[in-house]
Amino acid sequence: MTPDHSNTWAAQAIRRLHAEGLAYGPTPLRPLPLPALEGIEVYLKDESAHPTGSLKHRLVRAMFCQAVATGRITADTTVVAATGGAVAVAGARFARLLGLSFIAVVPARTPADTLARVEREGGRWQPAEGPPAGVQQEARALAERLGGHFLDHFTDAERALAGCGEPTVADEIFEQLREEPHPVPAWIVTGAGTGATSASIGRHLRHHGHPTRLAVVDPENSAYFPAWASGCPDYATGMPSRIPGIGRPRTEPGFLPTVIDLVIPVPDAASIAALRWLHDTARVPAGPAAGTGLWGVCHLVARMREAGARGSVVTLVGDHADPYRNTHLDPEWVRARGLDPAPYAGAVERFADTGEWPAAGSGPATGGSWSGA
Ligand SMILES: *Cc1c(COP(=O)(O)O)cnc(C)c1O
């Protein structure tokens, strides 16, 4: 193939990727009705509305753009991912959009449902031979054997978001808040998996000089809170998170602590309690990570009220409830893991009804110690 042809292919591929983003448009930003909070509005940025149901859609599209633009994906490249999660589903979809083969190397015990979704998007999968910690190595080796491209979301997503020239989640949030009572939010709250989303939001805030502060909510077993609080970037817990999509056993290269104002550790049972409130009371079909985010929002709104401040707070719904009906949304599953959301459920309900929140340092609602703003 002559360089001319490959440039034509690349230009067309990038046009297709951008067109996909434009076709679906921005994901919805919806107010969360909390009438007890006078003068403070809470919004949910619904990233589950992406065609593959997760904010990973945005990350993976940017990574395809970047890899095509730099010549690492060409017309006959096989794309390989190392995950049994949303990145595999989105990867399969974008590979098919560009006419490429896609293989996900998946950890043992990946839900059959996810594998079926990868297949429906036109991708293939194969189980990893070794333990979960080695999945990335196996996928990288497979990509090398095939002369393919390893879609390394932990390393590449953050830079891809910065370089792909598409609207970011922060661009969309600020645009969507323009006509609202407080168009510049006091806080944006997100979890961190690869860290790319929080890095992209933090970068946006600094570029535009917004006074908005950025909080990352962090589940149990994750390295992000201890690393941030101790200033040791190589902190590792070696334990997997139980909240899908967020929390990592080590800090990933895409996590930029310098653009984050506050990291809030959230007990897993509190995430579940907040998730149930979102479902049962607010009727928001969100995944577990949105519960973690809501718990962080409660803390920050309580602080704003204490200070007599008004304003808006935005948190992300990173994925949809559907994959979790038999896990995080099933009381049996929760109990079997030794999690007791009951003490936290009372705090969330009371907050929603009255705006009151247990003072820091008392009761189950503190969620550990934390420093910062
Ligand atoms: C991946 C993910 C996040 C965090 O996004 P990163 O950009 O990877 O840090 C948040 N919520 C859900 C549901 C996710 O899947």
CSV table of C-alpha atoms and ligand atoms in Angstrom, one decimal:
chain,number,residue,atom,x,y,z
A,1,MET,CA,0.0,0.0,0.0
A,2,THR,CA,1.4,3.4,-0.9
A,3,PRO,CA,1.5,6.2,1.7
A,4,ASP,CA,-1.2,8.0,-0.2
A,5,HIS,CA,-3.6,5.2,0.3
A,6,SER,CA,-2.9,4.7,4.0
A,7,ASN,CA,-3.3,8.5,4.5
A,8,THR,CA,-6.7,8.3,2.8
A,9,TRP,CA,-7.7,5.4,5.0
A,10,ALA,CA,-6.6,7.2,8.1
A,11,ALA,CA,-8.4,10.4,7.2
A,12,GLN,CA,-11.6,8.4,6.5
A,13,ALA,CA,-11.2,6.4,9.7
A,14,ILE,CA,-10.9,9.6,11.8
A,15,ARG,CA,-13.9,11.1,10.0
A,16,ARG,CA,-15.9,8.0,10.9
A,17,LEU,CA,-14.9,8.2,14.5
A,18,HIS,CA,-15.7,11.9,14.8
A,19,ALA,CA,-19.0,11.3,13.0
A,20,GLU,CA,-20.0,8.6,15.5
A,21,GLY,CA,-19.5,11.1,18.3
A,22,LEU,CA,-21.5,13.7,16.5
A,23,ALA,CA,-24.3,11.3,15.7
A,24,TYR,CA,-25.1,10.6,19.3
A,25,GLY,CA,-24.3,14.1,20.6
A,26,PRO,CA,-23.6,15.1,24.2
A,27,THR,CA,-24.8,12.7,26.9
A,28,PRO,CA,-27.6,14.2,29.0
A,29,LEU,CA,-27.1,16.3,32.1
A,30,ARG,CA,-30.0,16.0,34.4
A,31,PRO,CA,-30.9,17.7,37.7
A,32,LEU,CA,-31.2,15.3,40.7
A,33,PRO,CA,-34.4,16.5,42.5
A,34,LEU,CA,-33.3,17.5,46.0
A,35,PRO,CA,-35.8,20.2,47.1
A,36,ALA,CA,-34.4,20.3,50.7
A,37,LEU,CA,-31.2,21.8,49.4
A,38,GLU,CA,-32.2,25.4,49.0
A,39,GLY,CA,-29.9,27.2,46.6
A,40,ILE,CA,-27.7,24.2,45.8
A,41,GLU,CA,-28.4,22.1,42.7
A,42,VAL,CA,-27.0,18.6,42.0
A,43,TYR,CA,-26.7,17.3,38.4
A,44,LEU,CA,-25.9,13.9,37.0
A,45,LYS,CA,-23.9,13.7,33.8
A,46,ASP,CA,-25.3,10.5,32.3
A,47,GLU,CA,-22.4,8.8,30.6
A,48,SER,CA,-24.5,5.5,30.5
A,49,ALA,CA,-26.2,7.1,27.5
A,50,HIS,CA,-23.3,6.3,25.2
A,51,PRO,CA,-24.2,3.5,22.7
A,52,THR,CA,-22.1,1.0,24.6
A,53,GLY,CA,-23.5,2.1,28.0
A,54,SER,CA,-20.4,3.4,29.7
A,55,LEU,CA,-18.1,6.4,29.8
A,56,LYS,CA,-15.4,4.0,28.5
A,57,HIS,CA,-17.0,4.7,25.1
A,58,ARG,CA,-15.6,8.2,25.1
A,59,LEU,CA,-12.1,6.9,26.2
A,60,VAL,CA,-12.0,4.2,23.6
A,61,ARG,CA,-13.1,6.4,20.7
A,62,ALA,CA,-10.3,8.9,21.6
A,63,MET,CA,-7.8,6.0,21.8
A,64,PHE,CA,-8.8,4.8,18.3
A,65,CYS,CA,-8.5,8.4,17.0
A,66,GLN,CA,-5.1,8.8,18.5
A,67,ALA,CA,-3.8,5.4,17.3
A,68,VAL,CA,-5.0,6.0,13.7
A,69,ALA,CA,-3.6,9.5,13.7
A,70,THR,CA,-0.2,8.2,14.8
A,71,GLY,CA,-0.2,5.3,12.4
A,72,ARG,CA,-0.4,2.6,15.0
A,73,ILE,CA,-3.7,1.4,13.6
A,74,THR,CA,-3.9,1.0,9.9
A,75,ALA,CA,-6.3,-0.6,7.4
A,76,ASP,CA,-5.4,-4.2,8.4
A,77,THR,CA,-4.5,-3.9,12.1
A,78,THR,CA,-6.0,-6.3,14.6
A,79,VAL,CA,-6.9,-4.5,17.8
A,80,VAL,CA,-6.4,-6.3,21.1
A,81,ALA,CA,-7.7,-5.2,24.5
A,82,ALA,CA,-7.0,-6.6,28.0
A,83,THR,CA,-10.3,-6.5,29.9
A,84,GLY,CA,-13.6,-8.2,30.4
A,85,GLY,CA,-15.3,-4.8,30.9
A,86,ALA,CA,-16.7,-1.9,29.0
A,87,VAL,CA,-13.5,-1.2,27.2
A,88,ALA,CA,-13.9,-4.5,25.4
A,89,VAL,CA,-17.4,-3.8,24.3
A,90,ALA,CA,-16.5,-0.3,23.0
A,91,GLY,CA,-13.3,-1.6,21.5
A,92,ALA,CA,-15.3,-4.2,19.5
A,93,ARG,CA,-17.7,-1.6,18.3
A,94,PHE,CA,-15.1,0.9,17.1
A,95,ALA,CA,-13.0,-1.8,15.4
A,96,ARG,CA,-16.1,-2.9,13.5
A,97,LEU,CA,-16.8,0.7,12.5
A,98,LEU,CA,-13.3,0.8,10.9
A,99,GLY,CA,-13.5,-2.7,9.4
A,100,LEU,CA,-10.8,-4.1,11.8
A,101,SER,CA,-10.6,-7.4,13.7
A,102,PHE,CA,-10.8,-7.1,17.5
A,103,ILE,CA,-9.9,-9.6,20.3
A,104,ALA,CA,-10.4,-9.0,24.0
A,105,VAL,CA,-8.2,-11.1,26.3
A,106,VAL,CA,-10.5,-11.5,29.3
A,107,PRO,CA,-9.9,-12.5,32.9
A,108,ALA,CA,-11.4,-15.8,34.1
A,109,ARG,CA,-14.9,-15.2,35.6
A,110,THR,CA,-15.7,-12.4,33.2
A,111,PRO,CA,-19.6,-12.3,33.1
A,112,ALA,CA,-21.1,-14.2,30.2
A,113,ASP,CA,-23.2,-11.2,29.6
A,114,THR,CA,-20.2,-9.0,28.8
A,115,LEU,CA,-18.7,-11.6,26.5
A,116,ALA,CA,-22.1,-11.8,24.6
A,117,ARG,CA,-22.0,-8.0,24.2
A,118,VAL,CA,-18.4,-8.1,22.8
A,119,GLU,CA,-19.7,-10.7,20.3
A,120,ARG,CA,-22.7,-8.7,19.4
A,121,GLU,CA,-20.4,-5.7,18.6
A,122,GLY,CA,-18.5,-8.0,16.2
A,123,GLY,CA,-15.5,-8.7,18.5
A,124,ARG,CA,-13.9,-11.9,19.6
A,125,TRP,CA,-12.6,-12.8,23.0
A,126,GLN,CA,-10.3,-15.4,24.6
A,127,PRO,CA,-9.8,-16.2,28.2
A,128,ALA,CA,-6.4,-15.3,29.8
A,129,GLU,CA,-4.3,-18.3,30.6
A,130,GLY,CA,-2.8,-16.8,33.8
A,131,PRO,CA,-4.0,-14.9,36.8
A,132,PRO,CA,-5.9,-11.6,36.4
A,133,ALA,CA,-2.8,-9.5,37.1
A,134,GLY,CA,-1.2,-10.9,34.0
A,135,VAL,CA,-4.0,-10.1,31.5
A,136,GLN,CA,-2.3,-7.0,30.3
A,137,GLN,CA,1.0,-8.8,29.5
A,138,GLU,CA,-0.9,-11.6,27.7
A,139,ALA,CA,-2.8,-9.1,25.6
A,140,ARG,CA,0.3,-7.1,24.8
A,141,ALA,CA,2.1,-10.3,23.8
A,142,LEU,CA,-0.8,-11.4,21.6
A,143,ALA,CA,-0.9,-8.0,19.9
A,144,GLU,CA,2.8,-8.4,19.2
A,145,ARG,CA,2.4,-11.9,17.7
A,146,LEU,CA,-0.3,-10.7,15.4
A,147,GLY,CA,1.4,-7.5,14.5
A,148,GLY,CA,-1.6,-5.8,15.9
A,149,HIS,CA,-2.3,-2.9,18.2
A,150,PHE,CA,-2.7,-3.2,22.0
A,151,LEU,CA,-5.4,-0.9,23.2
A,152,ASP,CA,-3.8,0.0,26.6
A,153,HIS,CA,-6.4,2.1,28.3
A,154,PHE,CA,-4.5,2.5,31.6
A,155,THR,CA,-1.6,4.1,29.8
A,156,ASP,CA,-3.1,5.7,26.7
A,157,ALA,CA,-6.6,6.9,27.5
A,158,GLU,CA,-5.6,10.1,29.3
A,159,ARG,CA,-3.3,11.4,26.6
A,160,ALA,CA,-5.8,10.3,23.9
A,161,LEU,CA,-8.6,12.4,25.5
A,162,ALA,CA,-6.3,15.4,25.5
A,163,GLY,CA,-5.2,15.0,21.9
A,164,CYS,CA,-8.2,13.8,19.9
A,165,GLY,CA,-10.0,17.1,19.4
A,166,GLU,CA,-13.5,15.9,20.4
A,167,PRO,CA,-15.7,17.5,23.0
A,168,THR,CA,-14.7,16.2,26.4
A,169,VAL,CA,-17.1,15.5,29.3
A,170,ALA,CA,-16.1,18.8,30.8
A,171,ASP,CA,-16.8,20.7,27.6
A,172,GLU,CA,-20.2,19.2,27.6
A,173,ILE,CA,-21.0,19.9,31.3
A,174,PHE,CA,-20.1,23.6,31.0
A,175,GLU,CA,-22.1,24.0,27.8
A,176,GLN,CA,-25.1,22.2,29.3
A,177,LEU,CA,-25.0,24.3,32.5
A,178,ARG,CA,-25.0,27.6,30.7
A,179,GLU,CA,-28.7,28.5,31.3
A,180,GLU,CA,-28.8,27.0,34.8
A,181,PRO,CA,-28.9,29.1,38.0
A,182,HIS,CA,-25.2,28.3,38.8
A,183,PRO,CA,-23.5,27.7,35.4
A,184,VAL,CA,-20.1,27.3,36.9
A,185,PRO,CA,-20.3,24.4,39.4
A,186,ALA,CA,-18.7,24.6,42.8
A,187,TRP,CA,-17.6,20.9,42.5
A,188,ILE,CA,-17.3,18.2,39.9
A,189,VAL,CA,-17.2,14.7,41.5
A,190,THR,CA,-16.0,11.5,39.7
A,191,GLY,CA,-14.4,8.2,40.4
A,192,ALA,CA,-11.0,7.2,38.9
A,193,GLY,CA,-10.3,3.9,37.1
A,194,THR,CA,-7.7,4.7,34.4
A,195,GLY,CA,-7.7,8.3,35.9
A,196,ALA,CA,-8.3,9.7,32.4
A,197,THR,CA,-11.7,11.2,33.1
A,198,SER,CA,-10.6,13.1,36.2
A,199,ALA,CA,-7.4,14.2,34.4
A,200,SER,CA,-9.4,15.5,31.5
A,201,ILE,CA,-11.8,17.4,33.7
A,202,GLY,CA,-9.0,18.8,35.9
A,203,ARG,CA,-7.1,20.0,32.8
A,204,HIS,CA,-10.3,21.7,31.5
A,205,LEU,CA,-10.8,23.6,34.7
A,206,ARG,CA,-7.3,24.9,34.7
A,207,HIS,CA,-7.3,25.8,31.0
A,208,HIS,CA,-10.4,27.8,31.4
A,209,GLY,CA,-9.5,29.3,34.8
A,210,HIS,CA,-12.7,28.1,36.4
A,211,PRO,CA,-13.0,28.2,40.2
A,212,THR,CA,-14.7,24.8,40.1
A,213,ARG,CA,-13.0,22.2,42.3
A,214,LEU,CA,-12.5,18.6,41.4
A,215,ALA,CA,-13.1,15.7,43.8
A,216,VAL,CA,-12.3,12.1,43.2
A,217,VAL,CA,-14.3,9.5,45.1
A,218,ASP,CA,-12.4,6.3,45.9
A,219,PRO,CA,-13.7,2.9,47.0
A,220,GLU,CA,-12.2,0.5,49.4
A,221,ASN,CA,-9.0,-1.3,48.4
A,222,SER,CA,-8.0,1.4,46.0
A,223,ALA,CA,-4.6,3.0,46.0
A,224,TYR,CA,-5.7,6.4,44.8
A,225,PHE,CA,-6.8,7.8,48.2
A,226,PRO,CA,-3.8,6.6,50.2
A,227,ALA,CA,-1.4,7.6,47.4
A,228,TRP,CA,-3.0,11.1,47.2
A,229,ALA,CA,-3.1,11.6,51.0
A,230,SER,CA,0.4,10.3,51.6
A,231,GLY,CA,2.0,11.9,48.5
A,232,CYS,CA,3.5,8.5,47.6
A,233,PRO,CA,2.6,7.9,43.9
A,234,ASP,CA,3.8,4.3,44.0
A,235,TYR,CA,1.4,3.3,46.8
A,236,ALA,CA,-0.2,-0.2,46.0
A,237,THR,CA,-2.9,-2.1,47.9
A,238,GLY,CA,-2.7,-5.2,45.7
A,239,MET,CA,-6.4,-5.7,46.2
A,240,PRO,CA,-9.1,-5.4,43.6
A,241,SER,CA,-11.9,-2.8,44.0
A,242,ARG,CA,-15.5,-4.1,44.4
A,243,ILE,CA,-17.0,-1.1,42.7
A,244,PRO,CA,-16.7,-1.8,38.9
A,245,GLY,CA,-14.9,0.9,36.8
A,246,ILE,CA,-13.3,2.8,39.7
A,247,GLY,CA,-10.6,2.2,42.3
A,248,ARG,CA,-7.3,0.4,41.4
A,249,PRO,CA,-4.8,-1.7,43.3
A,250,ARG,CA,-2.1,0.7,42.2
A,251,THR,CA,-2.1,4.3,40.8
A,252,GLU,CA,-2.3,4.1,37.1
A,253,PRO,CA,-0.3,6.3,34.8
A,254,GLY,CA,-3.4,8.3,33.6
A,255,PHE,CA,-4.2,9.5,37.2
A,256,LEU,CA,-3.0,13.1,37.6
A,257,PRO,CA,-3.1,14.0,41.3
A,258,THR,CA,-1.9,17.5,40.6
A,259,VAL,CA,-5.3,18.5,39.1
A,260,ILE,CA,-7.4,17.0,41.8
A,261,ASP,CA,-8.4,19.1,44.8
A,262,LEU,CA,-9.8,16.4,47.0
A,263,VAL,CA,-9.9,12.6,47.2
A,264,ILE,CA,-12.8,11.2,49.3
A,265,PRO,CA,-12.5,7.6,50.5
A,266,VAL,CA,-16.0,5.9,50.4
A,267,PRO,CA,-16.8,2.7,52.2
A,268,ASP,CA,-18.3,0.1,49.8
A,269,ALA,CA,-21.4,-0.3,51.9
A,270,ALA,CA,-22.0,3.5,51.6
A,271,SER,CA,-21.7,3.2,47.8
A,272,ILE,CA,-24.3,0.5,47.8
A,273,ALA,CA,-26.6,2.5,50.1
A,274,ALA,CA,-26.3,5.6,47.8
A,275,LEU,CA,-26.8,3.4,44.7
A,276,ARG,CA,-30.1,2.0,46.2
A,277,TRP,CA,-31.3,5.5,47.0
A,278,LEU,CA,-30.6,6.5,43.4
A,279,HIS,CA,-32.6,3.5,42.2
A,280,ASP,CA,-35.5,3.2,44.6
A,281,THR,CA,-36.1,6.9,45.3
A,282,ALA,CA,-34.6,9.0,42.5
A,283,ARG,CA,-35.4,6.3,39.9
A,284,VAL,CA,-32.0,6.7,38.3
A,285,PRO,CA,-30.8,3.3,36.7
A,286,ALA,CA,-27.1,3.9,37.4
A,287,GLY,CA,-24.3,1.5,38.1
A,288,PRO,CA,-22.5,1.2,41.5
A,289,ALA,CA,-19.8,3.8,40.8
A,290,ALA,CA,-22.6,6.5,40.7
A,291,GLY,CA,-23.5,5.5,44.3
A,292,THR,CA,-19.9,6.2,45.3
A,293,GLY,CA,-20.1,9.6,43.5
A,294,LEU,CA,-23.4,10.5,45.2
A,295,TRP,CA,-21.9,9.7,48.6
A,296,GLY,CA,-19.1,12.2,47.8
A,297,VAL,CA,-21.7,14.8,46.7
A,298,CYS,CA,-23.5,14.5,50.1
A,299,HIS,CA,-20.2,15.4,51.9
A,300,LEU,CA,-19.5,18.3,49.6
A,301,VAL,CA,-23.0,19.7,49.7
A,302,ALA,CA,-23.0,19.4,53.5
A,303,ARG,CA,-19.8,21.5,53.6
A,304,MET,CA,-21.3,24.1,51.3
A,305,ARG,CA,-24.4,24.4,53.5
A,306,GLU,CA,-22.2,24.8,56.6
A,307,ALA,CA,-20.4,27.6,54.9
A,308,GLY,CA,-23.7,29.2,53.8
A,309,ALA,CA,-22.7,28.7,50.1
A,310,ARG,CA,-25.0,28.3,47.1
A,311,GLY,CA,-24.0,26.7,43.8
A,312,SER,CA,-24.1,23.6,41.7
A,313,VAL,CA,-22.4,20.2,42.0
A,314,VAL,CA,-22.1,17.7,39.2
A,315,THR,CA,-21.3,14.0,39.4
A,316,LEU,CA,-21.0,11.4,36.7
A,317,VAL,CA,-23.2,8.3,36.1
A,318,GLY,CA,-20.4,6.3,34.5
A,319,ASP,CA,-22.5,3.2,33.5
A,320,HIS,CA,-26.0,1.7,33.6
A,321,ALA,CA,-27.7,-0.5,36.2
A,322,ASP,CA,-28.5,-3.4,33.9
A,323,PRO,CA,-25.2,-5.4,34.3
A,324,TYR,CA,-25.6,-5.3,38.1
A,325,ARG,CA,-29.1,-6.6,38.7
A,326,ASN,CA,-27.7,-9.9,40.0
A,327,THR,CA,-24.7,-8.4,41.8
A,328,HIS,CA,-24.6,-5.0,43.4
A,329,LEU,CA,-28.3,-4.4,43.1
A,330,ASP,CA,-29.1,-7.9,44.6
A,331,PRO,CA,-29.4,-7.7,48.5
A,332,GLU,CA,-28.2,-11.4,48.7
A,333,TRP,CA,-25.1,-10.7,46.7
A,334,VAL,CA,-24.3,-7.7,48.9
A,335,ARG,CA,-24.9,-9.6,52.1
A,336,ALA,CA,-22.7,-12.5,51.0
A,337,ARG,CA,-19.8,-10.1,50.7
A,338,GLY,CA,-20.2,-9.0,54.2
A,339,LEU,CA,-21.5,-5.5,53.3
A,340,ASP,CA,-24.1,-3.8,55.4
A,341,PRO,CA,-25.5,-0.7,53.8
A,342,ALA,CA,-28.2,-0.2,56.5
A,343,PRO,CA,-26.3,2.4,58.6
A,344,TYR,CA,-25.4,4.4,55.5
A,345,ALA,CA,-28.9,4.2,54.0
A,346,GLY,CA,-30.3,6.3,56.9
A,347,ALA,CA,-27.7,9.0,56.3
A,348,VAL,CA,-28.5,9.3,52.6
A,349,GLU,CA,-32.3,9.3,53.1
A,350,ARG,CA,-32.0,12.0,55.8
A,351,PHE,CA,-29.8,14.0,53.6
A,352,ALA,CA,-32.2,13.8,50.7
A,353,ASP,CA,-35.2,14.8,52.9
A,354,THR,CA,-33.6,17.5,55.1
A,355,GLY,CA,-30.2,18.4,53.7
A,356,GLU,CA,-28.7,17.3,57.0
A,357,TRP,CA,-25.6,15.2,57.1
A,358,PRO,CA,-23.7,13.7,60.1
A,359,ALA,CA,-20.9,16.0,61.1
A,360,ALA,CA,-17.4,14.9,60.0
A,361,GLY,CA,-15.9,12.6,62.6
A,362,SER,CA,-19.2,11.1,63.9
A,363,GLY,CA,-21.0,8.0,62.9
A,364,PRO,CA,-20.6,5.8,59.8
A,365,ALA,CA,-21.0,8.7,57.4
A,366,THR,CA,-17.4,10.1,57.7
A,367,GLY,CA,-15.9,7.5,55.4
A,368,GLY,CA,-12.4,7.8,56.9
A,369,SER,CA,-10.1,10.7,57.2
A,370,TRP,CA,-9.4,13.0,54.4
A,371,SER,CA,-7.4,16.2,53.8
A,372,GLY,CA,-7.6,19.0,51.3
A,373,ALA,CA,-9.8,21.9,50.6
B,1,LIG,C1,-14.0,3.7,34.0
B,1,LIG,C2,-15.1,4.2,34.8
B,1,LIG,C3,-14.9,5.4,35.6
B,1,LIG,C4,-13.6,6.1,35.7
B,1,LIG,O1,-13.1,6.6,34.5
B,1,LIG,P1,-11.6,6.7,34.2
B,1,LIG,O2,-11.5,7.7,33.1
B,1,LIG,O3,-11.1,5.3,33.7
B,1,LIG,O4,-10.9,7.0,35.4
B,1,LIG,C5,-16.0,5.8,36.3
B,1,LIG,N1,-17.2,5.1,36.4
B,1,LIG,C6,-17.4,4.0,35.7
B,1,LIG,C7,-18.6,3.3,35.7
B,1,LIG,C8,-16.3,3.5,34.9
B,1,LIG,O5,-16.5,2.4,34.2
